[in-house]
Short mmCIF file of C-alpha atoms in Angstrom, two decimals:
data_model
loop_
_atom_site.label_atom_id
_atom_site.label_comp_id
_atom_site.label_asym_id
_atom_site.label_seq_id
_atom_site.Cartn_x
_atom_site.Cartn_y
_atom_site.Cartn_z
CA UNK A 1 9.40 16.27 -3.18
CA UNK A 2 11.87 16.18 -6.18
CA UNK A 3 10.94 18.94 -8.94
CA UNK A 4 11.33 15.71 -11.41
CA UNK A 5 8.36 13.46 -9.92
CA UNK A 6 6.50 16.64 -10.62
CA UNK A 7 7.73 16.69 -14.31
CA UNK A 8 7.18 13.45 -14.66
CA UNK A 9 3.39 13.81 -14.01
CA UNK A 10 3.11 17.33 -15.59
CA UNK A 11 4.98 15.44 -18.63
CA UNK A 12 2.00 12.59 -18.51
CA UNK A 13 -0.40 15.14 -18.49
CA UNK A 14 0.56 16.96 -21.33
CA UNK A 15 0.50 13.72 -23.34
CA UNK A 16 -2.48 12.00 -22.16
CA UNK A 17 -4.58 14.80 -20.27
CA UNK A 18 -6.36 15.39 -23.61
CA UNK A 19 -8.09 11.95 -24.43
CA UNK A 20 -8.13 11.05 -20.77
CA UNK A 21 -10.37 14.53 -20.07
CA UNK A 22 -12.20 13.49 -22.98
CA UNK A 23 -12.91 9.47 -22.19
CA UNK A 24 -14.34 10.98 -18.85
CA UNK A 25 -16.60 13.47 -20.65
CA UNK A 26 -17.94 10.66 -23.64
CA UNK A 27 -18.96 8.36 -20.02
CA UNK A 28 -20.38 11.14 -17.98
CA UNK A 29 -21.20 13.68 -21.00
CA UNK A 30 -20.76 16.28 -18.25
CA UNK A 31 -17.55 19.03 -18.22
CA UNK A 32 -17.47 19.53 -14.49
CA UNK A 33 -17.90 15.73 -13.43
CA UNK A 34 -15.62 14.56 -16.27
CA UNK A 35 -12.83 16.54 -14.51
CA UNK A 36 -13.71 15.19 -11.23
CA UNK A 37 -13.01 11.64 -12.68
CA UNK A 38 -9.95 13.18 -14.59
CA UNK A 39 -8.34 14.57 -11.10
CA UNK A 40 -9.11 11.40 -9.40
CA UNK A 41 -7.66 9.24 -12.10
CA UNK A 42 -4.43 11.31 -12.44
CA UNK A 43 -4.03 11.07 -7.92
CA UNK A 44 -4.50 7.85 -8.46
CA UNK A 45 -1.40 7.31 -10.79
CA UNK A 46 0.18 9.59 -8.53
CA UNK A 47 -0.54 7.58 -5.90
CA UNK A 48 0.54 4.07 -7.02
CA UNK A 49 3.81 5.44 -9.42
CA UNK A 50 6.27 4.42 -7.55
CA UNK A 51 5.13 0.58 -8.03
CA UNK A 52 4.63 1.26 -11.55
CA UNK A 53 6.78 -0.49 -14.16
CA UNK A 54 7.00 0.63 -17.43
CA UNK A 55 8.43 -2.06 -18.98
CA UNK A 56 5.74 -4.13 -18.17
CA UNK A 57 2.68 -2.08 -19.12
CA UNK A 58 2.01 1.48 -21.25
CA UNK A 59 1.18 3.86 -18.78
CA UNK A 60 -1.14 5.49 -21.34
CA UNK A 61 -2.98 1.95 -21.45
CA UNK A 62 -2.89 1.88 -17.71
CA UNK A 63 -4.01 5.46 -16.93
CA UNK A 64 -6.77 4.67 -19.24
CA UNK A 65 -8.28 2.23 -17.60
CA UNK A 66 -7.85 3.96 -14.10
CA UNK A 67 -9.20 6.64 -15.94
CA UNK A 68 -12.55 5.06 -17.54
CA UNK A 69 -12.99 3.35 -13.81
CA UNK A 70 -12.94 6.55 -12.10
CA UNK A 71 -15.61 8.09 -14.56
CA UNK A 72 -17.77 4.84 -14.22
CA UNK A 73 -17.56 5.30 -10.77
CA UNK A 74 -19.08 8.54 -11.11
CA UNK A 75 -21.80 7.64 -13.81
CA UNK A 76 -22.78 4.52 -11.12
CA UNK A 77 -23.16 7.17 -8.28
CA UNK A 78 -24.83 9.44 -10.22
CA UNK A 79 -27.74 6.78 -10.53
CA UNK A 80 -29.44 8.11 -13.96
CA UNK A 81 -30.14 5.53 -15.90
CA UNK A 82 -32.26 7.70 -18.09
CA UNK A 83 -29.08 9.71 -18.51
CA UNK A 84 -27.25 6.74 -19.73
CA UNK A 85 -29.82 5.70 -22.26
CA UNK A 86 -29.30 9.08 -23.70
CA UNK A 87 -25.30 8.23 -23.60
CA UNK A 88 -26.37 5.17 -25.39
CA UNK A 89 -28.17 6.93 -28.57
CA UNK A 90 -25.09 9.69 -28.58
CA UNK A 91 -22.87 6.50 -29.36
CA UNK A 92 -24.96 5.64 -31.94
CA UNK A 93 -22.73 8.37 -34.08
CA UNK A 94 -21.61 11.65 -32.41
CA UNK A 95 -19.47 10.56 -29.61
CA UNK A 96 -16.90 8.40 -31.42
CA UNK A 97 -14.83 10.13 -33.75
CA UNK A 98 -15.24 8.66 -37.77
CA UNK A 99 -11.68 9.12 -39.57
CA UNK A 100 -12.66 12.24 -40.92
CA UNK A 101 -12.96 13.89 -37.87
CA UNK A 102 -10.02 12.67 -36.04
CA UNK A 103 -8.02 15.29 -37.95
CA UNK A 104 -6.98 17.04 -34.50
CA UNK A 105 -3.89 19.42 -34.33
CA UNK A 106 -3.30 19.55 -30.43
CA UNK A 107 -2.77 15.27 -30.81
CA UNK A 108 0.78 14.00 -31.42
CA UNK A 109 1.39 12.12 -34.92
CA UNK A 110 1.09 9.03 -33.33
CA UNK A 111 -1.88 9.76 -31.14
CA UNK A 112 -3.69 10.64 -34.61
CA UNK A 113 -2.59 7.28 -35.93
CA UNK A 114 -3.73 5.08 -33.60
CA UNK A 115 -7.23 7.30 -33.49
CA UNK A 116 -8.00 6.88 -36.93
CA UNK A 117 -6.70 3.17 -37.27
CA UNK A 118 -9.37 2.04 -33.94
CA UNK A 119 -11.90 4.82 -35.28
CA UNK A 120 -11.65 2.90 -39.30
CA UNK A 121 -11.72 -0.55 -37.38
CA UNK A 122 -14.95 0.48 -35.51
CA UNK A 123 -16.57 1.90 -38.27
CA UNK A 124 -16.28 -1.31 -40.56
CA UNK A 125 -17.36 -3.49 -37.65
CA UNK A 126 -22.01 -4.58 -38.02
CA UNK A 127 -23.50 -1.59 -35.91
CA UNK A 128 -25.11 -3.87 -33.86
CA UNK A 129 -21.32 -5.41 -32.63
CA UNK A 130 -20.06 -1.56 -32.47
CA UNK A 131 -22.67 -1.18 -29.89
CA UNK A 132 -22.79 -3.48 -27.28
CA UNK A 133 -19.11 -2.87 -27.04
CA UNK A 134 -19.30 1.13 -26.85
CA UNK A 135 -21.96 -0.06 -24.28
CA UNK A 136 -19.93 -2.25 -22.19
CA UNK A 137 -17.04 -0.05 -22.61
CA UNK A 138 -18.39 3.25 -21.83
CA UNK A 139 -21.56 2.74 -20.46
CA UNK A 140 -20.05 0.17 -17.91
CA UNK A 141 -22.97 -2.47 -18.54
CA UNK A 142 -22.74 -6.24 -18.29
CA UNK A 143 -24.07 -8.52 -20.79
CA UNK A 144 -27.25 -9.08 -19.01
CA UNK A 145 -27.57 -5.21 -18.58
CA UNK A 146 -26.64 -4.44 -22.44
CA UNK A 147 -29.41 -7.78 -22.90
CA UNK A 148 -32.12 -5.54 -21.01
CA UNK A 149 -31.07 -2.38 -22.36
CA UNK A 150 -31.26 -3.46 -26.05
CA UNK A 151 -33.79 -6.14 -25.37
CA UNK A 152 -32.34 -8.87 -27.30
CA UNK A 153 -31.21 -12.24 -26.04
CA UNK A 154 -28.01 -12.49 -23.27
CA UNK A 155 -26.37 -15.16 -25.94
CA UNK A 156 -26.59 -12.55 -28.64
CA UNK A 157 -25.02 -9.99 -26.43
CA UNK A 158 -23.17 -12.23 -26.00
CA UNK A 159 -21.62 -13.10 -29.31
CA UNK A 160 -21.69 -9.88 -30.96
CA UNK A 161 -18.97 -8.70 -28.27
CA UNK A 162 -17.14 -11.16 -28.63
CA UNK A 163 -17.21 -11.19 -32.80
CA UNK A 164 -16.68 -7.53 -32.38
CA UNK A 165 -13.74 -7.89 -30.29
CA UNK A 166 -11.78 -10.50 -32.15
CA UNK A 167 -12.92 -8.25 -35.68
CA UNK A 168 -10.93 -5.08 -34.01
CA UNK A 169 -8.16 -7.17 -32.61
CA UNK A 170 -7.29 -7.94 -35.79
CA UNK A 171 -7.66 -4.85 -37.57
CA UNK A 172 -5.37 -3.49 -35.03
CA UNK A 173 -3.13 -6.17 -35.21
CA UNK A 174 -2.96 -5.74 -39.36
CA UNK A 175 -2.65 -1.92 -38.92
CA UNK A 176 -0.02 -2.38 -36.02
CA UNK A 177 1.79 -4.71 -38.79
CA UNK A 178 1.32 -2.60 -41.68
CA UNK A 179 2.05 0.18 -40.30
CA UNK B 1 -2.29 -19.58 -28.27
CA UNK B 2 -5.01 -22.23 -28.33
CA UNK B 3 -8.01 -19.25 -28.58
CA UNK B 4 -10.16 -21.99 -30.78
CA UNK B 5 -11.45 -24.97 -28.72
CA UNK B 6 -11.02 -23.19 -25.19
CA UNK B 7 -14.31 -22.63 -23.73
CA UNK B 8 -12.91 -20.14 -21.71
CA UNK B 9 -11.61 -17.96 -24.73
CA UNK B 10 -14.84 -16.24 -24.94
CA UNK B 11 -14.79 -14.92 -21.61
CA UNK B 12 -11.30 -13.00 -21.98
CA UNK B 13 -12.68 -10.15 -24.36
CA UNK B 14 -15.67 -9.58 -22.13
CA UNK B 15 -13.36 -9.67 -19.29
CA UNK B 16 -11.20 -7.10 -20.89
CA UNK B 17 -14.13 -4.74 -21.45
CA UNK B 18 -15.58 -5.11 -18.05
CA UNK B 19 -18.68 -6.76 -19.22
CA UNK B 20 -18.87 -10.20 -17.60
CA UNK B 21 -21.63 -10.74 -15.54
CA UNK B 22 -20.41 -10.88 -11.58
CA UNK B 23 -20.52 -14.79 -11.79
CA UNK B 24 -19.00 -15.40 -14.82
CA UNK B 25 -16.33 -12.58 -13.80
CA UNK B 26 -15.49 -14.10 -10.42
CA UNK B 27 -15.47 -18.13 -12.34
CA UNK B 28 -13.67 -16.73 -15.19
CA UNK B 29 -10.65 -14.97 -12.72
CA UNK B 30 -10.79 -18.39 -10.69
CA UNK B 31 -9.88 -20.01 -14.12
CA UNK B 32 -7.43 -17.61 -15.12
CA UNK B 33 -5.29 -18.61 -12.17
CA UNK B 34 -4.09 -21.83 -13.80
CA UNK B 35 -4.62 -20.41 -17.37
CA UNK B 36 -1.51 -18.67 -18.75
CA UNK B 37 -3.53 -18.76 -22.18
CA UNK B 38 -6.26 -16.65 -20.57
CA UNK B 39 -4.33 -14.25 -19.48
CA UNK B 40 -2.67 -13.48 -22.23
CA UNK B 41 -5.71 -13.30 -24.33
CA UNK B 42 -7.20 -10.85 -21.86
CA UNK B 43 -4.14 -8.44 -22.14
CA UNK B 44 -4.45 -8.22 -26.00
CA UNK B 45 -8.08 -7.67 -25.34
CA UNK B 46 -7.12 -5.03 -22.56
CA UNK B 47 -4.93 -3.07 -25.91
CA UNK B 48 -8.00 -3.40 -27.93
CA UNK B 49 -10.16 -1.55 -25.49
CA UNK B 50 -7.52 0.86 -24.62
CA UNK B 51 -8.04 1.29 -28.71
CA UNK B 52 -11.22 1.96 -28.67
CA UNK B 53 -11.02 4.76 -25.56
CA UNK B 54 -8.64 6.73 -27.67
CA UNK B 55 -11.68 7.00 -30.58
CA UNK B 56 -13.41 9.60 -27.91
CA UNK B 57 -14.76 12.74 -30.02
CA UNK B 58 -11.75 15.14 -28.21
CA UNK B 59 -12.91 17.54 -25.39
CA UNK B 60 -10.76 20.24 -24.38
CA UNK B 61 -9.99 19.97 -20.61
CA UNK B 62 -10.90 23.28 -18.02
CA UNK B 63 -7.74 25.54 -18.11
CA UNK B 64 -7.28 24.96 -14.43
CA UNK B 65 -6.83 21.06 -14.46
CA UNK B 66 -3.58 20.41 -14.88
CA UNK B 67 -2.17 23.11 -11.97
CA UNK B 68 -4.61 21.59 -9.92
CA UNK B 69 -3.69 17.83 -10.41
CA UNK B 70 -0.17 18.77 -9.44
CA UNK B 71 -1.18 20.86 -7.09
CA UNK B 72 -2.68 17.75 -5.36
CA UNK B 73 -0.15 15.46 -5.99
CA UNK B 74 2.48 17.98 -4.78
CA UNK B 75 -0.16 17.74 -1.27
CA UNK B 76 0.29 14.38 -1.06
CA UNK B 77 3.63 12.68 -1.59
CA UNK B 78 2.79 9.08 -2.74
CA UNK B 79 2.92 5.94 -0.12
CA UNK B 80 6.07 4.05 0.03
CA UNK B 81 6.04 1.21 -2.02
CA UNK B 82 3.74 -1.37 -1.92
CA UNK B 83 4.65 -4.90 -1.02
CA UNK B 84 6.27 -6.75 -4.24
CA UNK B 85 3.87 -7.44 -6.78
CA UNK B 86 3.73 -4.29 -9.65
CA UNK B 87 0.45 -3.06 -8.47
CA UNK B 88 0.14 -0.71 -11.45
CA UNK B 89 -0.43 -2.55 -14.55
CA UNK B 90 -2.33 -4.96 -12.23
CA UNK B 91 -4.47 -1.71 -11.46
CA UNK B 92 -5.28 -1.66 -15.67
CA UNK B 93 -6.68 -5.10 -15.39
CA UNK B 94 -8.73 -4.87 -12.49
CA UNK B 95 -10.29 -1.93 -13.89
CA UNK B 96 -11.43 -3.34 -17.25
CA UNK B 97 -13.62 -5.20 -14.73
CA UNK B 98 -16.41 -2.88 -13.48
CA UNK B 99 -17.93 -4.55 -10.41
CA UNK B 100 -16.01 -3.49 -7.67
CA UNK B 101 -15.27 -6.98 -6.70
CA UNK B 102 -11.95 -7.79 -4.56
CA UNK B 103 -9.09 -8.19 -6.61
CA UNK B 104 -8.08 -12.11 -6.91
CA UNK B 105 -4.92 -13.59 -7.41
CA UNK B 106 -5.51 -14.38 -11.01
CA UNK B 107 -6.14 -10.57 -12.17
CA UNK B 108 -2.67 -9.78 -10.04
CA UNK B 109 -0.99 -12.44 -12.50
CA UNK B 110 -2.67 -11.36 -15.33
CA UNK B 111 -1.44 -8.09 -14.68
CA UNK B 112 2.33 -8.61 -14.25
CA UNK B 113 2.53 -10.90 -17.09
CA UNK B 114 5.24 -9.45 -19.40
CA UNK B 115 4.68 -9.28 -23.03
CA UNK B 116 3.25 -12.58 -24.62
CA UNK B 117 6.94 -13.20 -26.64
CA UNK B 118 5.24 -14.63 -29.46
CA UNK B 119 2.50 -11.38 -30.26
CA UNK B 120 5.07 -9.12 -29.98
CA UNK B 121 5.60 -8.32 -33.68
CA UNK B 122 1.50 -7.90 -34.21
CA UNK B 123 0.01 -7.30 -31.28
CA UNK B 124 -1.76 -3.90 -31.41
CA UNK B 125 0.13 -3.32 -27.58
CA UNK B 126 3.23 -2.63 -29.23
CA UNK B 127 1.97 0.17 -31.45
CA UNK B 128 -0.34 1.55 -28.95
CA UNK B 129 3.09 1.87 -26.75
CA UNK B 130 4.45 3.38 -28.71
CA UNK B 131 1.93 5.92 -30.29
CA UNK B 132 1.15 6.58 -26.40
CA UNK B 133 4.23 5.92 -23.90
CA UNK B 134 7.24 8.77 -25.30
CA UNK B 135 10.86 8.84 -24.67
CA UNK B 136 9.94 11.57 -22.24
CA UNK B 137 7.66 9.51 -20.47
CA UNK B 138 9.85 6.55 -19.99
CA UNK B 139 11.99 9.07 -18.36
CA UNK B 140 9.48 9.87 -16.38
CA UNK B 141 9.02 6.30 -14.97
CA UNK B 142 12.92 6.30 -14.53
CA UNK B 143 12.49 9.39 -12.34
CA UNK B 144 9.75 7.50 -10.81
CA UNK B 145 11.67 4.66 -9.93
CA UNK B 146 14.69 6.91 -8.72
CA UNK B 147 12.18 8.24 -6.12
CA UNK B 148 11.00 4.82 -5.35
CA UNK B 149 15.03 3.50 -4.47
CA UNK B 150 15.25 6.76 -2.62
CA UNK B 151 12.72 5.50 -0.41
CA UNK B 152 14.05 2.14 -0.22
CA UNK B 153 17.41 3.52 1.10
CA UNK B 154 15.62 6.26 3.80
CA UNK B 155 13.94 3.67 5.27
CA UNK B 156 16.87 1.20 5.56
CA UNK B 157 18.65 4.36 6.90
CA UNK B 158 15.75 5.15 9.59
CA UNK B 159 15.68 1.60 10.27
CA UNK B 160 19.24 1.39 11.30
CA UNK B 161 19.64 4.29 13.03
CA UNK B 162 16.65 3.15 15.27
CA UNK B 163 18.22 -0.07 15.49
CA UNK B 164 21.72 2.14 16.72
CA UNK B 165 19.72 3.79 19.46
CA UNK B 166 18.14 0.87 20.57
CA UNK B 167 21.24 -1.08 20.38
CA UNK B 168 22.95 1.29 22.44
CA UNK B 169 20.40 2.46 25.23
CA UNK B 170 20.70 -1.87 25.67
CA UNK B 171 24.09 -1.44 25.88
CA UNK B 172 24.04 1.45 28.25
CA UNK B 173 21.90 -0.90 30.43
CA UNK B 174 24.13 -3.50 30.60
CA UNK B 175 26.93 -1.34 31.46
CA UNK B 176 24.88 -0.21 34.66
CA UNK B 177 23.68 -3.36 35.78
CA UNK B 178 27.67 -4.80 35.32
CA UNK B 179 28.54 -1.96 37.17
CA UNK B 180 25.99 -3.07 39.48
CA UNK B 181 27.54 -7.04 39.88
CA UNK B 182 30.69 -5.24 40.24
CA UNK B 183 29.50 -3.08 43.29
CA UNK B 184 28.39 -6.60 44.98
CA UNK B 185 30.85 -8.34 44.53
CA UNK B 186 33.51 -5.42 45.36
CA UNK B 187 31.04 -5.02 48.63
CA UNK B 188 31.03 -8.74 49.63
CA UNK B 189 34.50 -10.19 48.75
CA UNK B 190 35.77 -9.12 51.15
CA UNK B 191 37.99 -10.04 54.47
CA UNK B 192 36.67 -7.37 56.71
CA UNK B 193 32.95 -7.63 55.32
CA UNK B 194 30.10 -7.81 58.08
CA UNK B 195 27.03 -9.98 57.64
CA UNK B 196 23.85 -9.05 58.93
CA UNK B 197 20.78 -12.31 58.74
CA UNK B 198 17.47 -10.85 58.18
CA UNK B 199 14.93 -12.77 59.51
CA UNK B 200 11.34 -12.43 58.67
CA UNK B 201 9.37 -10.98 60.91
CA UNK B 202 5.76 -12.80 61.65
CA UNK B 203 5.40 -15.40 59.29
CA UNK B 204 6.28 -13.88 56.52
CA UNK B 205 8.37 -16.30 54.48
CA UNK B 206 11.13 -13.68 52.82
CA UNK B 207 14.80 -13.64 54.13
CA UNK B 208 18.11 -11.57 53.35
CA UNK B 209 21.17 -11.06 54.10
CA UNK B 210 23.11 -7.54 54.00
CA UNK B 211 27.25 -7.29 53.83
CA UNK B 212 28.36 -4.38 54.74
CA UNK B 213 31.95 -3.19 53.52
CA UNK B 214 33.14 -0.72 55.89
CA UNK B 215 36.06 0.21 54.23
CA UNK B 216 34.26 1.14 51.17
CA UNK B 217 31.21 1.93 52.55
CA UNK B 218 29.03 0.24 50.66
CA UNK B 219 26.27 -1.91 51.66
CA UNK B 220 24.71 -4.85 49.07
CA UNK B 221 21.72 -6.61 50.39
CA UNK B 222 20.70 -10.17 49.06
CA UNK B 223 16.66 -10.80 49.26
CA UNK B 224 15.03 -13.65 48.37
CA UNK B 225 11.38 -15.39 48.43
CA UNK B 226 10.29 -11.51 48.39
CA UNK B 227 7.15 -10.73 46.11
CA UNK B 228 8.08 -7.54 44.34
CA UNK B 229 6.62 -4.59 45.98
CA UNK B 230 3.05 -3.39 44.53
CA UNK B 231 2.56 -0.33 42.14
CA UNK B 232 3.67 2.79 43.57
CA UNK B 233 5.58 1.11 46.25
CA UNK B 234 9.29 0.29 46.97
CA UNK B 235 10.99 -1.89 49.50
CA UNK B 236 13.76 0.19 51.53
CA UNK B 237 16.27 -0.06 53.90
CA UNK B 238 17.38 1.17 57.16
CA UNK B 239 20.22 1.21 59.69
CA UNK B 240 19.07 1.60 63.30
CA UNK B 241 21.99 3.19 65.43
CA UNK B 242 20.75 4.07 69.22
CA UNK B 243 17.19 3.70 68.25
CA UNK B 244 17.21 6.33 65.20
CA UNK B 245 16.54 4.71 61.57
CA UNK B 246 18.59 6.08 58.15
CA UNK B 247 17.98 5.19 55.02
CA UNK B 248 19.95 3.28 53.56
CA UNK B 249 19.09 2.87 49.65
CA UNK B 250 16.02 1.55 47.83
CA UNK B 251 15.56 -1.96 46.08
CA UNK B 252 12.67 -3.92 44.72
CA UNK B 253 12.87 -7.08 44.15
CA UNK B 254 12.52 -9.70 40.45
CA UNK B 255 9.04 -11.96 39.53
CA UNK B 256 10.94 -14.36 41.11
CA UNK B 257 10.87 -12.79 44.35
CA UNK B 258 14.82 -12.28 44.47
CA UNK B 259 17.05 -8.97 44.69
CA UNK B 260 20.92 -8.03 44.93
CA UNK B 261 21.65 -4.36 45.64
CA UNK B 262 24.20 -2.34 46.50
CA UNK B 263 24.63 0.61 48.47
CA UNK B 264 26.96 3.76 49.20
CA UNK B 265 26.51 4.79 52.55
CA UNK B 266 29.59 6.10 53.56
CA UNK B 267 32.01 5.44 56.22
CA UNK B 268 31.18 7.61 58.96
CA UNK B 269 28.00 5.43 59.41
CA UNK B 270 27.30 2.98 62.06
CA UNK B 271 24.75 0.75 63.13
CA UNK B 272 23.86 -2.34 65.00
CA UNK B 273 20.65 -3.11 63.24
CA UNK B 274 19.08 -3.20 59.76
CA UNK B 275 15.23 -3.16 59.08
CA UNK B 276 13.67 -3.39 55.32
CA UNK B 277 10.06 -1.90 55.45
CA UNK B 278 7.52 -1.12 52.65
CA UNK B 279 7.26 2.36 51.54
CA UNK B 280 5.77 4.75 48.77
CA UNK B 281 7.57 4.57 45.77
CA UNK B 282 10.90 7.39 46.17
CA UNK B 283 11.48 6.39 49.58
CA UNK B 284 10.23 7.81 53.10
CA UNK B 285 12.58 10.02 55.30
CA UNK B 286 11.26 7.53 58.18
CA UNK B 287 9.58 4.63 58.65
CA UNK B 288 5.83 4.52 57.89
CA UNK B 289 5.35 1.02 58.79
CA UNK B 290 6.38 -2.02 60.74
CA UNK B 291 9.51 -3.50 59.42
CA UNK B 292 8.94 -7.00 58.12
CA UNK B 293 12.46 -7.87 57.67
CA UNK B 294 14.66 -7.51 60.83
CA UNK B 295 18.67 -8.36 61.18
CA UNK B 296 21.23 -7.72 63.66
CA UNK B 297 24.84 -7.20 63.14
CA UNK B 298 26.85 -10.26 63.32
CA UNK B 299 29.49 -9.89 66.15
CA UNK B 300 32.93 -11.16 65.46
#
């Protein structure tokens, strides 16, 4: 094994370690499961690398989502429902970061940015919309699940996600062009 | 992009957060294979939840993580590559969909769909790569990549030097079994050569004939309508002079019941008789059984 397939995933690490480590812990809300997920995630890249192309995809993006699967994984195996109501009222406010509290020195410049730009276009978006997609996101529920957490109607579920998604698609898209 | 008017278009940012409902997942991938629209509108959707993972209140990670991660990886040297398709950024996509569900065409495409041309200057993708992907981790794909042609070319390399050793073990094969023909032929062309007829003994159908080159002193025996011997037996045979059976060399015969060998057997021998018999595989110093195939040496 070339030292520089090493660097390369040392070098990933160092970048994205940070807010992978802590996607896992805001889904599990557990240190020593959230780096269980993180491990996995991070073999997992290592796994598939050599089929990855970076012109066609971010590999922050992509370890992302291989990250927020893993963790789900977890959460689903865990079986604690109770557990993941409580998730549910920690999204409510403490779990995503509000602008002011993005202010992190160990992030890059650009990491910051794009925090406090997604963090400003959640926090503008109805709480109810905010919600069901922190729910689906990192709670891993469907719309019929979200419908019988919440109790309200599957078509409201329904269209709040997808209001909520086109609102922050757009903020990001203003931001990405303003910026 | 036609998002208005589709009544698909609501699906794709659901589908990008993993929140469709198993049916509507597995109609809304089915869709997606004909639907270049959809898929594009699920990879800007894919950005926007990538967007919202990076608002996580930050955690720092155990001090011990990142030695053991490459540890690990340094354990287990990644597969060779995969067959064709980028499986990575198809990886992303399936994994914005949380039921583990096979993976379906459409969610492949989706996934190795380059940058929609037109979004390019807005789409929040762009900025996201690059607040997240550095210079030093494009270099790290292009040492990724290096590894990956390194790989291509040690397994063309194993592959033809397997072919090389197969080519030539066929090779050496032929060689013997031309030396073989040669050895015959050399045997029976020629003037002086005697003939024996074996004849079947019984009713045994098989026949043969042997030429014997006494000037060379080689033997070749021609058998045909001869089943091959059984497993862990061998056909063999013998010269009879005043009563007292040698060996003469081994042969089996083809699945078509048919066999040329060729013998040295020296020049001092002589015999009147030859006599094939069935034997344990290797050969018997004598005779165990009846001879089945008996010939007498043509007079001339």
């Amino acid at each position: 094994m070339a030292t520089g397939d090493d660097r390369a995933l040392a070098e990933l690490y160092d970048r994205h370690g940070r807010l992978a480590y802590s996607l896992a812990f805001s889904i599990l809300g557990d240190g020593a499961e959230a780096e269980e997920a993180v491990a996995d995630a991070f073999l997992q890249v290592w796994n598939s690398a050599a089929t990855f192309d970076p012109q066609r995809s971010s590999a922050a993006g992509w370890l992302t989502m291989i990250v927020r699967t893993r963790a789900l994984d977890r959460l689903r195996s865990r079986r604690r429902r109770g557990a993941l109501v409580e998730r549910v009222a920690l999204l409510e406010g403490v779990d995503v970061a509000r602008p002011a509290s993005s202010e992190d020195p160990a992030l890059s410049a650009e990491q910051r940015d794009v925090r406090e730009k997604v963090a400003a276009a959640l926090a503008i978006l109805p709480p109810p919309q905010r919600k069901v997609i922190e729910l689906a996101f990192f709670g891993g529920l469907s719309h019929s699940e979200i419908a019988q957490e919440l109790g309200e109607p599957l078509g409201t579920v329904k269209t709040r996600i997808r209001s909520g998604m086109e609102k922050l698609r757009a903020a990001l898209a203003v931001h990405a062009t303003a910026g | 992009m036609s998002e208005r008017g589709h009544a698909w278009a609501e699906y794709a940012a659901s589908f990008a957060l993993g929140a469709l409902d198993d049916e509507d997942r597995i109609a809304f991938e089915a869709h997606m294979e004909s639907c270049a629209a959809c898929r594009a509108e699920v990879l800007a959707y894919r950005d926007v939840a990538v967007g919202v993972a990076r608002t996580t209140v930050l955690h720092e990670p155990p001090a011990g993580l990142r030695d053991r991660i490459l540890a690990a990886a340094r354990a287990t040297p990644p597969p060779a590559l995969a067959n064709g398709a980028s499986a990575a950024p198809g990886e992303a996509v399936r994994n914005t969909s949380v039921k583990t569900a096979p993976r379906t065409a459409a969610t492949a495409r989706v996934a190795s769909l380059p940058e929609p041309h037109g979004m390019r200057p807005t789409t929040p993708r762009r900025w996201l790569l690059a607040a997240s992907t550095g210079v030093a981790l494009l270099a790290g794909g292009a040492l990724l990549s290096e590894r990956r042609e390194r790989r291509v070319l040690e397994q063309t390399v194993a592959g033809l030097t397997q072919q090389a050793t197969t080519d030539r073990a066929r090779l050496v094969g032929l060689e013997a079994a031309l030396a073989g023909r040669d050895s015959v032929l050399a045997t029976v062309l020629a003037a002086d050569v005697v003939t024996l007829r074996m004849v079947a003994q019984g009713e045994r159908p098989p026949g043969a004939r042997v030429y014997w080159n006494r000037r060379l002193g080689r033997i070749a025996i021609a058998a045909n309508d001869l089943p091959p011997a059984p497993a862990g037996r061998t056909y063999q045979l013998w010269g009879i002079a005043a009563g007292s059976p040698v060996s003469l060399g081994l042969f089996n015969t083809a699945a078509d019941g048919s066999a040329t060998s060729s013998f040295a057997i020296g020049t001092a021998l002589d015999f009147q008789v030859a006599a094939v018999t069935e034997e344990p595989a290797g050969g018997s110093p004598q005779p165990t059984r009846t001879p089945f195939l008996v010939g007498t040496r043509a007079t001339r």
